[in-house]
Amino acid sequence: MRKLLFGVSLIFILLTISAYSAHRFYVSIYQIDYKPAKKELQIISRIFLDDLVEAVEASSKKKVALGEKSQSAEDILLFEKYQKSHLLIKINNKIVTYKYLSSEVENNVFISYFKVENLGSVKSIEVKNTSLLDILPTQQNIIQLTIDKEKSSLLLTAEKPSGRQTF
């Protein structure tokens, strides 16, 4: 478990460092935390901005200004549509709907916040994430899970776009 956490931390550090220049590896990080007191799932995604813009534009066939001063409500709607078509979450074998809260850009990384409300206990979680795989076949989507203080990770790729954890 320590090696896995070290590996995920190392990838996050590399993601941050490489954000200052063009990157050659393609990775995103999704943090999914279950907050039992609030009965909600909190989701934070971190995706390289240039890759995300390319994917949203390819999907929508429209120019978007994500992360720019000229970003519009329509740009965010196109991002949400893209995200919801590529990120599927099941809790206890039932698909859940997540709600977009906000986003920001930090060092060429688009950080977005979502949540799922009114959840009971979480016995299992399944995540399917095909984000950016439509434009970058070597993309890796790292899912960091914290459910009832238990931490685990999933590495999702084109060959293995979904994973499941039980608690």
Coordinates of N, CA and C in Angstrom, one line a residue:
M1 N 0.8 -1.2 0.0 CA 0.0 0.0 0.0 C 0.9 1.3 0.0
R2 N 2.0 1.2 0.8 CA 2.9 2.4 0.8 C 3.5 2.6 -0.5
K3 N 3.9 1.6 -1.2 CA 4.4 1.7 -2.6 C 3.4 2.4 -3.5
L4 N 2.2 1.9 -3.4 CA 1.1 2.5 -4.3 C 1.0 4.0 -4.0
L5 N 0.9 4.4 -2.7 CA 0.7 5.8 -2.4 C 2.0 6.6 -2.8
F6 N 3.1 6.0 -2.6 CA 4.4 6.7 -3.1 C 4.3 6.9 -4.6
G7 N 3.9 5.9 -5.3 CA 3.8 6.0 -6.8 C 2.8 7.0 -7.2
V8 N 1.6 7.1 -6.6 CA 0.6 8.1 -6.9 C 1.2 9.5 -6.6
S9 N 1.8 9.6 -5.4 CA 2.4 10.9 -5.0 C 3.4 11.4 -6.0
L10 N 4.3 10.4 -6.5 CA 5.3 10.8 -7.4 C 4.7 11.2 -8.7
I11 N 3.7 10.6 -9.2 CA 3.0 11.0 -10.4 C 2.4 12.4 -10.3
F12 N 1.8 12.6 -9.1 CA 1.2 14.0 -8.9 C 2.3 15.0 -8.9
I13 N 3.4 14.8 -8.3 CA 4.6 15.7 -8.3 C 5.0 15.9 -9.7
L14 N 5.2 14.9 -10.5 CA 5.6 15.0 -11.9 C 4.5 15.8 -12.7
L15 N 3.3 15.6 -12.4 CA 2.2 16.3 -13.1 C 2.3 17.8 -12.8
T16 N 2.6 18.1 -11.6 CA 2.7 19.6 -11.2 C 4.0 20.2 -11.9
I17 N 5.1 19.5 -11.8 CA 6.3 20.0 -12.4 C 6.2 20.1 -13.9
S18 N 5.7 19.1 -14.5 CA 5.6 19.2 -16.0 C 4.6 20.2 -16.5
A19 N 3.7 20.7 -15.6 CA 2.7 21.7 -16.0 C 3.4 23.0 -16.5
Y20 N 4.7 23.2 -16.1 CA 5.4 24.4 -16.5 C 5.9 24.4 -17.9
S21 N 5.8 23.2 -18.5 CA 6.3 23.1 -19.9 C 5.4 22.1 -20.6
A22 N 5.7 21.9 -21.9 CA 4.9 20.9 -22.6 C 5.2 19.5 -22.0
H23 N 4.2 18.7 -22.0 CA 4.3 17.4 -21.3 C 4.3 16.3 -22.4
R24 N 5.0 15.2 -22.0 CA 5.1 14.1 -22.9 C 4.3 12.9 -22.4
F25 N 3.9 12.9 -21.2 CA 3.1 11.8 -20.7 C 1.7 12.4 -20.4
Y26 N 0.7 11.5 -20.5 CA -0.6 12.0 -20.4 C -1.3 11.3 -19.2
V27 N -1.6 12.1 -18.2 CA -2.2 11.6 -17.0 C -3.1 12.6 -16.4
S28 N -4.2 12.1 -15.8 CA -5.1 13.0 -15.0 C -5.2 12.3 -13.6
I29 N -5.6 13.1 -12.7 CA -5.8 12.6 -11.3 C -7.2 13.0 -10.9
Y30 N -8.0 12.0 -10.4 CA -9.3 12.2 -9.8 C -9.3 11.8 -8.4
Q31 N -9.6 12.7 -7.5 CA -9.7 12.4 -6.1 C -11.2 12.2 -5.8
I32 N -11.6 11.0 -5.2 CA -12.9 10.8 -4.9 C -13.0 10.5 -3.4
D33 N -13.7 11.3 -2.6 CA -13.7 11.1 -1.2 C -15.2 11.0 -0.7
Y34 N -15.5 10.0 0.1 CA -16.8 9.9 0.7 C -16.8 10.5 2.0
K35 N -17.7 11.4 2.3 CA -17.9 12.1 3.5 C -19.2 11.6 4.2
P36 N -19.0 10.6 5.1 CA -20.2 10.0 5.7 C -21.1 11.0 6.5
A37 N -20.5 12.0 7.2 CA -21.3 13.0 7.9 C -22.2 13.8 7.0
K38 N -21.7 14.1 5.8 CA -22.5 14.9 4.9 C -23.3 14.0 3.9
K39 N -23.0 12.7 4.0 CA -23.6 11.7 3.0 C -23.4 12.1 1.6
E40 N -22.1 12.5 1.3 CA -21.8 12.9 -0.1 C -20.5 12.4 -0.5
L41 N -20.4 12.3 -1.8 CA -19.1 12.0 -2.5 C -18.6 13.3 -3.1
Q42 N -17.3 13.6 -2.8 CA -16.7 14.8 -3.3 C -15.6 14.4 -4.3
I43 N -15.7 15.0 -5.5 CA -14.8 14.6 -6.6 C -14.0 15.8 -7.0
I44 N -12.7 15.6 -7.1 CA -11.8 16.7 -7.7 C -11.1 16.1 -8.8
S45 N -11.1 16.7 -10.0 CA -10.4 16.2 -11.1 C -9.3 17.2 -11.5
R46 N -8.1 16.7 -11.9 CA -7.0 17.5 -12.3 C -6.6 17.0 -13.7
I47 N -6.7 17.8 -14.7 CA -6.4 17.4 -16.1 C -5.6 18.5 -16.7
F48 N -4.6 18.1 -17.5 CA -3.9 19.2 -18.3 C -4.8 20.0 -19.1
L49 N -4.8 21.3 -19.0 CA -5.7 22.1 -19.7 C -5.7 22.0 -21.2
D50 N -4.5 22.0 -21.8 CA -4.4 21.9 -23.3 C -5.0 20.6 -23.8
D51 N -4.8 19.5 -23.1 CA -5.4 18.2 -23.5 C -6.9 18.3 -23.4
L52 N -7.4 18.8 -22.3 CA -8.8 18.9 -22.0 C -9.5 19.7 -23.1
V53 N -8.9 20.9 -23.4 CA -9.5 21.8 -24.4 C -9.6 21.0 -25.8
E54 N -8.5 20.3 -26.1 CA -8.5 19.6 -27.4 C -9.6 18.5 -27.4
A55 N -9.8 17.8 -26.3 CA -10.8 16.8 -26.2 C -12.2 17.3 -26.3
V56 N -12.5 18.4 -25.5 CA -13.8 19.0 -25.5 C -14.1 19.6 -26.9
E57 N -13.2 20.2 -27.5 CA -13.4 20.8 -28.9 C -13.7 19.6 -29.9
A58 N -12.9 18.6 -29.8 CA -13.1 17.4 -30.7 C -14.5 16.8 -30.5
S59 N -14.9 16.7 -29.3 CA -16.2 16.1 -28.9 C -17.4 17.0 -29.4
S60 N -17.3 18.3 -29.1 CA -18.4 19.2 -29.4 C -18.3 19.9 -30.7
K61 N -17.2 19.8 -31.4 CA -17.0 20.4 -32.7 C -17.2 21.9 -32.6
K62 N -16.8 22.5 -31.4 CA -16.9 23.9 -31.1 C -15.6 24.3 -30.5
K63 N -15.2 25.6 -30.7 CA -14.1 26.2 -30.0 C -14.5 26.5 -28.6
V64 N -13.6 26.2 -27.6 CA -13.9 26.5 -26.2 C -12.7 27.3 -25.6
A65 N -13.0 28.1 -24.6 CA -12.0 28.9 -23.9 C -11.9 28.5 -22.5
L66 N -11.9 27.2 -22.2 CA -11.7 26.7 -20.8 C -10.5 27.3 -20.2
G67 N -10.6 27.8 -19.0 CA -9.4 28.3 -18.3 C -9.0 29.6 -18.7
E68 N -9.6 30.3 -19.6 CA -9.2 31.6 -20.1 C -10.2 32.6 -19.5
K69 N -9.8 33.9 -19.6 CA -10.7 35.0 -19.1 C -12.0 35.0 -19.9
S70 N -11.9 34.6 -21.1 CA -13.1 34.6 -22.0 C -14.0 33.4 -21.8
Q71 N -13.7 32.5 -20.9 CA -14.4 31.3 -20.7 C -15.9 31.7 -20.4
S72 N -16.8 31.0 -21.1 CA -18.2 31.3 -21.0 C -19.0 30.2 -20.3
A73 N -20.2 30.4 -20.0 CA -21.1 29.4 -19.4 C -21.2 28.2 -20.4
E74 N -21.3 28.5 -21.7 CA -21.4 27.5 -22.6 C -20.2 26.6 -22.6
D75 N -19.0 27.2 -22.5 CA -17.7 26.4 -22.4 C -17.8 25.4 -21.2
I76 N -18.3 25.9 -20.1 CA -18.4 25.0 -18.9 C -19.5 23.9 -19.2
L77 N -20.6 24.2 -19.8 CA -21.6 23.2 -20.2 C -21.0 22.2 -21.1
L78 N -20.2 22.6 -22.1 CA -19.6 21.6 -23.0 C -18.6 20.7 -22.2
F79 N -17.8 21.3 -21.3 CA -16.9 20.5 -20.4 C -17.7 19.5 -19.6
E80 N -18.8 20.0 -18.9 CA -19.7 19.1 -18.1 C -20.2 17.9 -19.0
K81 N -20.7 18.2 -20.2 CA -21.2 17.2 -21.1 C -20.1 16.2 -21.4
Y82 N -18.9 16.7 -21.7 CA -17.8 15.8 -22.0 C -17.5 14.9 -20.8
Q83 N -17.3 15.6 -19.6 CA -17.0 14.8 -18.4 C -18.0 13.8 -18.1
K84 N -19.3 14.1 -18.2 CA -20.3 13.1 -17.8 C -20.4 12.0 -18.8
S85 N -19.9 12.2 -20.1 CA -19.9 11.1 -21.0 C -18.7 10.2 -20.9
H86 N -17.7 10.7 -20.1 CA -16.5 9.9 -20.0 C -16.2 9.4 -18.6
L87 N -16.9 9.9 -17.6 CA -16.7 9.5 -16.2 C -18.0 8.9 -15.6
L88 N -18.0 7.7 -15.4 CA -19.2 7.0 -14.8 C -18.8 6.4 -13.5
I89 N -19.7 6.7 -12.5 CA -19.4 6.2 -11.1 C -20.6 5.4 -10.6
K90 N -20.3 4.2 -10.1 CA -21.4 3.4 -9.5 C -21.1 3.2 -8.0
I91 N -22.0 3.5 -7.2 CA -21.9 3.2 -5.8 C -22.9 2.1 -5.5
N92 N -22.3 1.0 -4.8 CA -23.2 -0.1 -4.5 C -23.9 -0.6 -5.7
N93 N -23.3 -0.7 -6.8 CA -23.8 -1.2 -8.1 C -24.9 -0.3 -8.8
K94 N -25.0 0.9 -8.3 CA -26.0 1.8 -8.9 C -25.3 3.1 -9.4
I95 N -25.6 3.4 -10.6 CA -25.0 4.6 -11.2 C -25.5 5.9 -10.4
V96 N -24.5 6.7 -10.1 CA -24.8 8.0 -9.4 C -24.6 9.2 -10.3
T97 N -25.4 10.2 -10.1 CA -25.2 11.4 -10.9 C -24.5 12.5 -10.0
Y98 N -23.4 13.0 -10.6 CA -22.7 14.0 -9.9 C -23.0 15.4 -10.5
K99 N -22.8 16.4 -9.6 CA -23.1 17.8 -10.0 C -21.8 18.6 -10.0
Y100 N -21.7 19.4 -11.1 CA -20.5 20.3 -11.2 C -20.7 21.4 -10.3
L101 N -19.6 21.8 -9.5 CA -19.6 22.9 -8.6 C -18.8 24.1 -9.1
S102 N -17.6 23.8 -9.5 CA -16.7 24.9 -9.9 C -15.5 24.4 -10.5
S103 N -14.6 25.3 -11.0 CA -13.3 24.9 -11.6 C -12.4 26.1 -11.5
E104 N -11.1 25.7 -11.6 CA -10.0 26.7 -11.6 C -8.9 26.2 -12.4
V105 N -7.9 27.0 -12.7 CA -6.7 26.6 -13.4 C -5.5 27.0 -12.6
E106 N -4.6 26.0 -12.5 CA -3.4 26.2 -11.7 C -2.3 25.5 -12.5
N107 N -1.3 26.3 -12.9 CA -0.1 25.8 -13.6 C -0.5 24.9 -14.8
N108 N -1.4 25.3 -15.7 CA -1.8 24.6 -16.9 C -2.6 23.3 -16.5
V109 N -3.1 23.2 -15.3 CA -3.9 22.1 -14.9 C -5.3 22.6 -14.6
F110 N -6.3 22.0 -15.3 CA -7.7 22.4 -15.1 C -8.2 21.6 -13.9
I111 N -8.6 22.2 -12.8 CA -9.1 21.6 -11.6 C -10.6 21.8 -11.5
S112 N -11.3 20.7 -11.4 CA -12.8 20.9 -11.3 C -13.3 20.1 -10.1
Y113 N -14.4 20.6 -9.6 CA -15.0 20.1 -8.4 C -16.5 19.6 -8.7
F114 N -16.8 18.4 -8.2 CA -18.1 17.8 -8.4 C -18.5 17.2 -7.0
K115 N -19.8 16.9 -6.9 CA -20.3 16.2 -5.8 C -21.5 15.4 -6.1
V116 N -21.7 14.3 -5.3 CA -22.9 13.4 -5.3 C -23.5 13.6 -3.9
E117 N -24.7 13.9 -3.9 CA -25.4 14.1 -2.6 C -26.3 13.0 -2.2
N118 N -26.7 13.0 -1.0 CA -27.7 12.0 -0.4 C -27.3 10.6 -0.6
L119 N -26.1 10.2 -0.3 CA -25.7 8.8 -0.3 C -25.8 8.1 1.0
G120 N -26.1 6.9 1.0 CA -26.1 6.1 2.2 C -24.7 5.6 2.4
S121 N -24.5 4.4 3.0 CA -23.2 3.9 3.2 C -22.6 3.4 1.8
V122 N -21.3 3.4 1.7 CA -20.6 3.0 0.5 C -19.9 1.7 0.8
K123 N -20.5 0.6 0.1 CA -19.9 -0.7 0.3 C -19.0 -1.0 -0.9
S124 N -19.3 -0.5 -2.1 CA -18.5 -0.6 -3.2 C -18.5 0.6 -4.1
I125 N -17.5 0.8 -4.9 CA -17.4 1.9 -5.9 C -16.8 1.3 -7.1
E126 N -17.4 1.7 -8.2 CA -16.9 1.3 -9.5 C -16.7 2.6 -10.3
V127 N -15.6 2.8 -10.9 CA -15.3 4.0 -11.7 C -14.9 3.6 -13.1
K128 N -15.6 4.1 -14.1 CA -15.1 4.0 -15.5 C -14.8 5.4 -16.0
N129 N -13.5 5.6 -16.4 CA -13.0 6.9 -16.8 C -12.3 6.7 -18.2
T130 N -12.9 7.3 -19.2 CA -12.3 7.2 -20.5 C -11.9 8.7 -21.0
S131 N -11.8 9.6 -20.0 CA -11.5 10.9 -20.3 C -10.1 11.0 -21.1
L132 N -10.1 11.7 -22.1 CA -9.0 12.0 -23.0 C -8.6 10.8 -23.8
L133 N -9.1 9.6 -23.6 CA -8.7 8.4 -24.4 C -9.1 8.6 -25.8
D134 N -10.1 9.4 -26.1 CA -10.6 9.6 -27.5 C -9.5 10.3 -28.3
I135 N -8.7 11.1 -27.7 CA -7.7 11.9 -28.4 C -6.2 11.4 -28.1
L136 N -6.1 10.8 -26.9 CA -4.7 10.3 -26.4 C -4.8 8.9 -26.0
P137 N -4.5 7.9 -26.8 CA -4.7 6.5 -26.5 C -3.7 6.1 -25.3
T138 N -2.7 6.8 -25.1 CA -1.8 6.5 -24.0 C -2.1 7.2 -22.7
Q139 N -3.2 7.9 -22.6 CA -3.7 8.6 -21.4 C -3.9 7.6 -20.3
Q140 N -3.5 8.0 -19.1 CA -3.7 7.3 -17.9 C -4.5 8.1 -16.9
N141 N -5.6 7.6 -16.4 CA -6.4 8.3 -15.4 C -6.3 7.6 -14.1
I142 N -5.7 8.3 -13.1 CA -5.5 7.8 -11.8 C -6.7 8.2 -10.9
I143 N -7.3 7.3 -10.2 CA -8.4 7.5 -9.3 C -7.9 7.2 -7.9
Q144 N -7.9 8.2 -7.1 CA -7.5 8.1 -5.7 C -8.8 8.1 -4.9
L145 N -9.1 7.1 -4.1 CA -10.3 6.9 -3.4 C -10.1 7.0 -1.9
T146 N -10.9 7.7 -1.2 CA -10.9 7.7 0.3 C -12.4 7.4 0.7
I147 N -12.6 6.2 1.2 CA -14.0 5.9 1.6 C -13.9 5.4 3.1
D148 N -14.6 6.1 3.9 CA -14.6 5.8 5.4 C -13.1 5.7 5.9
K149 N -12.3 6.6 5.5 CA -10.9 6.7 5.9 C -10.0 5.6 5.3
E150 N -10.6 4.7 4.5 CA -9.8 3.7 3.8 C -9.4 4.3 2.4
K151 N -8.1 4.2 2.2 CA -7.5 4.8 0.9 C -7.2 3.7 -0.1
S152 N -7.4 3.9 -1.3 CA -7.0 3.0 -2.4 C -6.9 3.8 -3.7
S153 N -6.3 3.2 -4.7 CA -6.2 3.8 -6.0 C -6.5 2.9 -7.1
L154 N -6.9 3.5 -8.2 CA -7.1 2.7 -9.5 C -6.3 3.4 -10.6
L155 N -5.7 2.6 -11.4 CA -5.1 3.2 -12.6 C -5.9 2.7 -13.8
L156 N -6.5 3.7 -14.5 CA -7.4 3.3 -15.6 C -6.7 3.8 -16.9
T157 N -6.8 2.9 -17.9 CA -6.1 3.1 -19.2 C -7.1 2.7 -20.3
A158 N -6.6 2.8 -21.5 CA -7.5 2.4 -22.7 C -7.7 0.9 -22.6
E159 N -6.7 0.1 -22.1 CA -6.8 -1.3 -22.0 C -7.7 -1.7 -20.8
K160 N -7.7 -0.9 -19.8 CA -8.5 -1.1 -18.6 C -9.2 0.2 -18.1
P161 N -10.3 0.6 -18.8 CA -10.9 1.9 -18.5 C -11.8 1.9 -17.2
S162 N -12.0 0.8 -16.5 CA -12.8 0.8 -15.3 C -12.1 -0.1 -14.2
G163 N -12.5 0.2 -13.0 CA -12.0 -0.5 -11.9 C -13.0 -0.5 -10.7
R164 N -12.9 -1.4 -9.8 CA -13.9 -1.5 -8.7 C -13.1 -1.8 -7.4
Q165 N -13.6 -1.2 -6.4 CA -13.1 -1.4 -5.0 C -14.3 -1.7 -4.1
T166 N -14.1 -2.6 -3.2 CA -15.1 -2.9 -2.1 C -14.6 -2.5 -0.8
F167 N -15.5 -2.1 0.1 CA -15.1 -1.6 1.4 C -15.8 -2.3 2.5

